[in-house]
């Protein structure tokens, strides 16, 4: 019997419906959505059938998580779901092979706080590289606003993250927006989500890649 390589992230079951509701509203109506840091793959197999005719391209850097994504795809196949690619968001320029020309949006869920700040910088640089004019970058997760946590639970979470790795931590939303703007990604809106998380939506400016 083949081992089941699927991994599970309990938060996925709780946040996927609210995230989907926002994605259905803010994503371009066609094209390929690149998911950066797809994690276990649970979001990918849920979003892809709900967001068609858009295609969904998962990506991960962790080899074990790449195998988890593939395992989830075997259980829940979808014609609009690509096989995952290995992507290190810090490694600029991104090598997306034949997928690059199709990408109209990037989705990144719960990555920025569980990684060094340099990963956020790479994400913004990569988004500037691959998104066309009016392409969408969607972020989800906990954020500080004006340097303050939005809830005591987020402050405790931030403390636990920094204990695990001093380079991790809940980021200040204004800092993220500032970096995005430096890469021609303009802040459209911030949406309050369950469990003191935020959806943050950016749009690529008119400076198209050639």
mmCIF file of C-alpha atoms in Angstrom:
data_model
loop_
_atom_site.group_PDB
_atom_site.id
_atom_site.type_symbol
_atom_site.label_atom_id
_atom_site.label_comp_id
_atom_site.label_asym_id
_atom_site.label_seq_id
_atom_site.Cartn_x
_atom_site.Cartn_y
_atom_site.Cartn_z
ATOM 1 C CA UNK A 1 0.000 0.000 0.000
ATOM 2 C CA UNK A 2 1.353 3.438 -0.951
ATOM 3 C CA UNK A 3 1.902 5.780 1.975
ATOM 4 C CA UNK A 4 -0.452 8.759 2.113
ATOM 5 C CA UNK A 5 1.853 11.771 1.835
ATOM 6 C CA UNK A 6 -0.873 14.326 2.482
ATOM 7 C CA UNK A 7 -0.196 16.785 5.280
ATOM 8 C CA UNK A 8 -2.889 18.722 7.111
ATOM 9 C CA UNK A 9 -3.143 22.325 8.305
ATOM 10 C CA UNK A 10 -6.237 22.725 10.530
ATOM 11 C CA UNK A 11 -6.513 26.456 9.826
ATOM 12 C CA UNK A 12 -7.181 25.675 6.170
ATOM 13 C CA UNK A 13 -10.597 24.237 6.950
ATOM 14 C CA UNK A 14 -11.509 27.350 8.915
ATOM 15 C CA UNK A 15 -10.285 30.060 6.556
ATOM 16 C CA UNK A 16 -10.837 28.647 3.059
ATOM 17 C CA UNK A 17 -14.471 29.755 2.672
ATOM 18 C CA UNK A 18 -13.898 33.391 3.758
ATOM 19 C CA UNK A 19 -10.777 33.589 1.560
ATOM 20 C CA UNK A 20 -12.653 32.122 -1.408
ATOM 21 C CA UNK A 21 -15.358 34.757 -1.057
ATOM 22 C CA UNK A 22 -12.750 37.511 -1.382
ATOM 23 C CA UNK A 23 -10.868 35.799 -4.218
ATOM 24 C CA UNK A 24 -14.044 35.412 -6.262
ATOM 25 C CA UNK A 25 -14.485 39.165 -6.055
ATOM 26 C CA UNK A 26 -10.930 40.477 -6.534
ATOM 27 C CA UNK A 27 -9.212 38.054 -8.924
ATOM 28 C CA UNK A 28 -9.135 38.731 -12.669
ATOM 29 C CA UNK A 29 -11.810 36.657 -14.434
ATOM 30 C CA UNK A 30 -9.341 34.627 -16.501
ATOM 31 C CA UNK A 31 -5.719 33.511 -16.535
ATOM 32 C CA UNK A 32 -3.538 31.563 -14.135
ATOM 33 C CA UNK A 33 -3.314 32.220 -10.407
ATOM 34 C CA UNK A 34 0.129 31.483 -8.968
ATOM 35 C CA UNK A 35 -0.083 30.429 -5.334
ATOM 36 C CA UNK A 36 3.191 31.176 -3.555
ATOM 37 C CA UNK A 37 3.924 28.956 -0.545
ATOM 38 C CA UNK A 38 1.035 26.535 -1.072
ATOM 39 C CA UNK A 39 1.851 24.598 2.089
ATOM 40 C CA UNK A 40 0.020 21.305 2.394
ATOM 41 C CA UNK A 41 -1.930 21.787 -0.843
ATOM 42 C CA UNK A 42 -5.340 21.865 0.836
ATOM 43 C CA UNK A 43 -6.092 25.379 -0.352
ATOM 44 C CA UNK A 44 -5.108 24.526 -3.921
ATOM 45 C CA UNK A 45 -7.462 21.575 -4.271
ATOM 46 C CA UNK A 46 -10.306 23.583 -2.730
ATOM 47 C CA UNK A 47 -9.865 26.820 -4.667
ATOM 48 C CA UNK A 48 -9.162 25.422 -8.147
ATOM 49 C CA UNK A 49 -12.617 23.970 -8.889
ATOM 50 C CA UNK A 50 -14.374 26.977 -7.355
ATOM 51 C CA UNK A 51 -12.395 29.552 -9.342
ATOM 52 C CA UNK A 52 -12.575 28.060 -12.823
ATOM 53 C CA UNK A 53 -12.149 29.027 -15.643
ATOM 54 C CA UNK A 54 -9.069 30.451 -13.976
ATOM 55 C CA UNK A 55 -6.228 27.948 -13.604
ATOM 56 C CA UNK A 56 -4.408 27.450 -10.287
ATOM 57 C CA UNK A 57 -0.641 26.922 -10.115
ATOM 58 C CA UNK A 58 0.614 25.813 -6.671
ATOM 59 C CA UNK A 59 4.232 26.323 -5.646
ATOM 60 C CA UNK A 60 6.410 25.400 -2.698
ATOM 61 C CA UNK A 61 10.076 25.342 -1.722
ATOM 62 C CA UNK A 62 9.837 22.571 0.880
ATOM 63 C CA UNK A 63 10.189 19.149 -0.861
ATOM 64 C CA UNK A 64 7.923 17.386 1.663
ATOM 65 C CA UNK A 65 5.179 19.932 1.116
ATOM 66 C CA UNK A 66 5.528 19.550 -2.647
ATOM 67 C CA UNK A 67 4.812 15.849 -2.184
ATOM 68 C CA UNK A 68 1.836 16.703 0.011
ATOM 69 C CA UNK A 69 0.413 18.956 -2.697
ATOM 70 C CA UNK A 70 0.789 16.189 -5.286
ATOM 71 C CA UNK A 71 -0.885 13.706 -2.941
ATOM 72 C CA UNK A 72 -3.860 16.008 -2.393
ATOM 73 C CA UNK A 73 -4.165 16.451 -6.161
ATOM 74 C CA UNK A 74 -4.380 12.702 -6.641
ATOM 75 C CA UNK A 75 -7.312 12.543 -4.239
ATOM 76 C CA UNK A 76 -9.031 15.660 -5.640
ATOM 77 C CA UNK A 77 -8.033 16.001 -9.310
ATOM 78 C CA UNK A 78 -9.152 19.074 -11.216
ATOM 79 C CA UNK A 79 -8.625 20.086 -14.841
ATOM 80 C CA UNK A 80 -7.928 23.655 -13.725
ATOM 81 C CA UNK A 81 -5.194 22.685 -11.240
ATOM 82 C CA UNK A 82 -1.577 22.479 -12.411
ATOM 83 C CA UNK A 83 1.041 20.221 -10.857
ATOM 84 C CA UNK A 84 3.053 22.155 -8.255
ATOM 85 C CA UNK A 85 6.371 23.795 -9.089
ATOM 86 C CA UNK A 86 9.294 24.366 -6.759
ATOM 87 C CA UNK A 87 9.722 28.068 -6.104
ATOM 88 C CA UNK A 88 11.966 29.974 -3.729
ATOM 89 C CA UNK A 89 10.440 33.442 -3.582
ATOM 90 C CA UNK A 90 13.785 34.959 -2.556
ATOM 91 C CA UNK A 91 15.502 33.709 -5.720
ATOM 92 C CA UNK A 92 14.934 36.525 -8.221
ATOM 93 C CA UNK A 93 14.135 36.324 -11.100
ATOM 94 C CA UNK A 94 11.573 33.574 -10.649
ATOM 95 C CA UNK A 95 11.853 30.676 -13.084
ATOM 96 C CA UNK A 96 8.270 29.812 -13.987
ATOM 97 C CA UNK A 97 8.969 28.073 -17.297
ATOM 98 C CA UNK A 98 5.983 28.158 -19.668
ATOM 99 C CA UNK A 99 3.528 29.308 -16.971
ATOM 100 C CA UNK A 100 4.805 32.882 -16.742
ATOM 101 C CA UNK A 101 2.912 34.308 -19.726
ATOM 102 C CA UNK A 102 -0.439 33.143 -18.341
ATOM 103 C CA UNK A 103 -0.221 34.491 -14.794
ATOM 104 C CA UNK A 104 -2.715 37.238 -13.989
ATOM 105 C CA UNK A 105 -2.700 36.979 -10.180
ATOM 106 C CA UNK A 106 -0.593 35.817 -7.242
ATOM 107 C CA UNK A 107 -2.044 34.500 -3.991
ATOM 108 C CA UNK A 108 0.055 34.117 -0.843
ATOM 109 C CA UNK A 109 -1.595 32.830 2.333
ATOM 110 C CA UNK A 110 0.056 32.761 5.766
ATOM 111 C CA UNK A 111 3.649 33.057 4.571
ATOM 112 C CA UNK A 112 5.006 36.487 5.419
ATOM 113 C CA UNK A 113 4.926 36.027 9.189
ATOM 114 C CA UNK A 114 6.368 32.490 9.113
ATOM 115 C CA UNK A 115 9.504 33.451 7.175
ATOM 116 C CA UNK A 116 12.302 36.018 7.290
ATOM 117 C CA UNK A 117 11.553 39.524 6.045
ATOM 118 C CA UNK A 118 13.716 38.823 2.994
ATOM 119 C CA UNK A 119 11.043 36.375 1.806
ATOM 120 C CA UNK A 120 8.494 39.201 1.735
ATOM 121 C CA UNK A 121 10.954 41.329 -0.223
ATOM 122 C CA UNK A 122 11.392 38.496 -2.715
ATOM 123 C CA UNK A 123 7.645 38.042 -3.024
ATOM 124 C CA UNK A 124 7.176 41.683 -3.992
ATOM 125 C CA UNK A 125 10.060 41.631 -6.453
ATOM 126 C CA UNK A 126 8.740 38.429 -8.013
ATOM 127 C CA UNK A 127 5.221 39.832 -8.277
ATOM 128 C CA UNK A 128 6.561 42.893 -10.059
ATOM 129 C CA UNK A 129 8.418 40.570 -12.435
ATOM 130 C CA UNK A 130 5.569 38.260 -13.435
ATOM 131 C CA UNK A 131 2.324 40.207 -13.080
ATOM 132 C CA UNK A 132 0.910 42.122 -16.036
ATOM 133 C CA UNK A 133 -0.647 45.550 -15.737
ATOM 134 C CA UNK A 134 -3.717 45.301 -13.463
ATOM 135 C CA UNK A 135 -2.573 41.899 -12.217
ATOM 136 C CA UNK A 136 -3.573 41.166 -8.623
ATOM 137 C CA UNK A 137 -1.461 40.230 -5.600
ATOM 138 C CA UNK A 138 -3.531 38.854 -2.712
ATOM 139 C CA UNK A 139 -2.099 38.354 0.771
ATOM 140 C CA UNK A 140 -3.747 36.760 3.798
ATOM 141 C CA UNK A 141 -2.608 36.538 7.386
ATOM 142 C CA UNK A 142 -2.198 38.448 10.668
ATOM 143 C CA UNK A 143 -0.710 41.949 10.591
ATOM 144 C CA UNK A 144 0.105 44.740 12.966
ATOM 145 C CA UNK A 145 -1.342 48.116 12.047
ATOM 146 C CA UNK A 146 0.560 51.300 12.899
ATOM 147 C CA UNK A 147 2.930 49.131 14.910
ATOM 148 C CA UNK A 148 0.198 47.700 17.141
ATOM 149 C CA UNK A 149 -1.298 44.224 17.236
ATOM 150 C CA UNK A 150 -4.980 44.078 16.330
ATOM 151 C CA UNK A 151 -5.796 41.532 19.052
ATOM 152 C CA UNK A 152 -4.153 39.986 22.159
ATOM 153 C CA UNK A 153 -4.174 36.600 20.409
ATOM 154 C CA UNK A 154 -2.057 38.031 17.596
ATOM 155 C CA UNK A 155 0.419 39.425 20.118
ATOM 156 C CA UNK A 156 0.754 35.971 21.708
ATOM 157 C CA UNK A 157 1.106 34.377 18.291
ATOM 158 C CA UNK A 158 3.821 36.876 17.367
ATOM 159 C CA UNK A 159 5.709 36.040 20.555
ATOM 160 C CA UNK A 160 5.533 32.307 19.821
ATOM 161 C CA UNK A 161 6.738 32.847 16.263
ATOM 162 C CA UNK A 162 9.744 34.855 17.386
ATOM 163 C CA UNK A 163 10.531 32.226 20.014
ATOM 164 C CA UNK A 164 10.577 29.579 17.268
ATOM 165 C CA UNK A 165 12.699 31.739 14.977
ATOM 166 C CA UNK A 166 13.848 35.296 15.752
ATOM 167 C CA UNK A 167 13.572 36.145 12.041
ATOM 168 C CA UNK A 168 9.836 35.358 11.976
ATOM 169 C CA UNK A 169 7.003 37.486 13.305
ATOM 170 C CA UNK A 170 3.751 39.298 12.556
ATOM 171 C CA UNK A 171 4.613 42.136 10.170
ATOM 172 C CA UNK A 172 3.508 45.735 10.231
ATOM 173 C CA UNK A 173 0.997 46.231 7.422
ATOM 174 C CA UNK A 174 2.333 49.674 6.558
ATOM 175 C CA UNK A 175 5.817 48.204 6.025
ATOM 176 C CA UNK A 176 4.423 45.572 3.661
ATOM 177 C CA UNK A 177 2.487 48.201 1.706
ATOM 178 C CA UNK A 178 5.586 50.386 1.447
ATOM 179 C CA UNK A 179 7.638 47.541 -0.035
ATOM 180 C CA UNK A 180 4.822 46.667 -2.429
ATOM 181 C CA UNK A 181 4.568 50.228 -3.688
ATOM 182 C CA UNK A 182 8.308 50.241 -4.385
ATOM 183 C CA UNK A 183 7.623 47.361 -6.775
ATOM 184 C CA UNK A 184 4.745 49.030 -8.650
ATOM 185 C CA UNK A 185 2.129 47.174 -6.600
ATOM 186 C CA UNK A 186 -0.577 49.547 -5.447
ATOM 187 C CA UNK A 187 -2.666 48.893 -2.361
ATOM 188 C CA UNK A 188 -6.337 48.527 -3.309
ATOM 189 C CA UNK A 189 -7.979 47.423 -0.073
ATOM 190 C CA UNK A 190 -7.625 45.710 3.275
ATOM 191 C CA UNK A 191 -10.445 43.410 4.384
ATOM 192 C CA UNK A 192 -10.995 42.218 7.941
ATOM 193 C CA UNK A 193 -11.226 38.432 8.116
ATOM 194 C CA UNK A 194 -12.121 35.902 10.835
ATOM 195 C CA UNK A 195 -9.653 35.118 13.630
ATOM 196 C CA UNK A 196 -8.095 38.613 13.487
ATOM 197 C CA UNK A 197 -6.558 38.075 10.057
ATOM 198 C CA UNK A 198 -6.561 40.429 7.078
ATOM 199 C CA UNK A 199 -6.889 40.094 3.334
ATOM 200 C CA UNK A 200 -4.671 42.645 1.603
ATOM 201 C CA UNK A 201 -5.126 43.290 -2.112
ATOM 202 C CA UNK A 202 -2.639 44.958 -4.462
ATOM 203 C CA UNK A 203 -2.800 45.766 -8.163
ATOM 204 C CA UNK A 204 0.160 45.958 -10.537
ATOM 205 C CA UNK A 205 0.613 49.387 -12.078
ATOM 206 C CA UNK A 206 0.996 50.327 -15.712
ATOM 207 C CA UNK A 207 4.701 49.471 -15.813
ATOM 208 C CA UNK A 208 4.218 46.199 -17.713
ATOM 209 C CA UNK A 209 7.019 43.738 -18.169
ATOM 210 C CA UNK A 210 8.053 43.471 -21.807
#
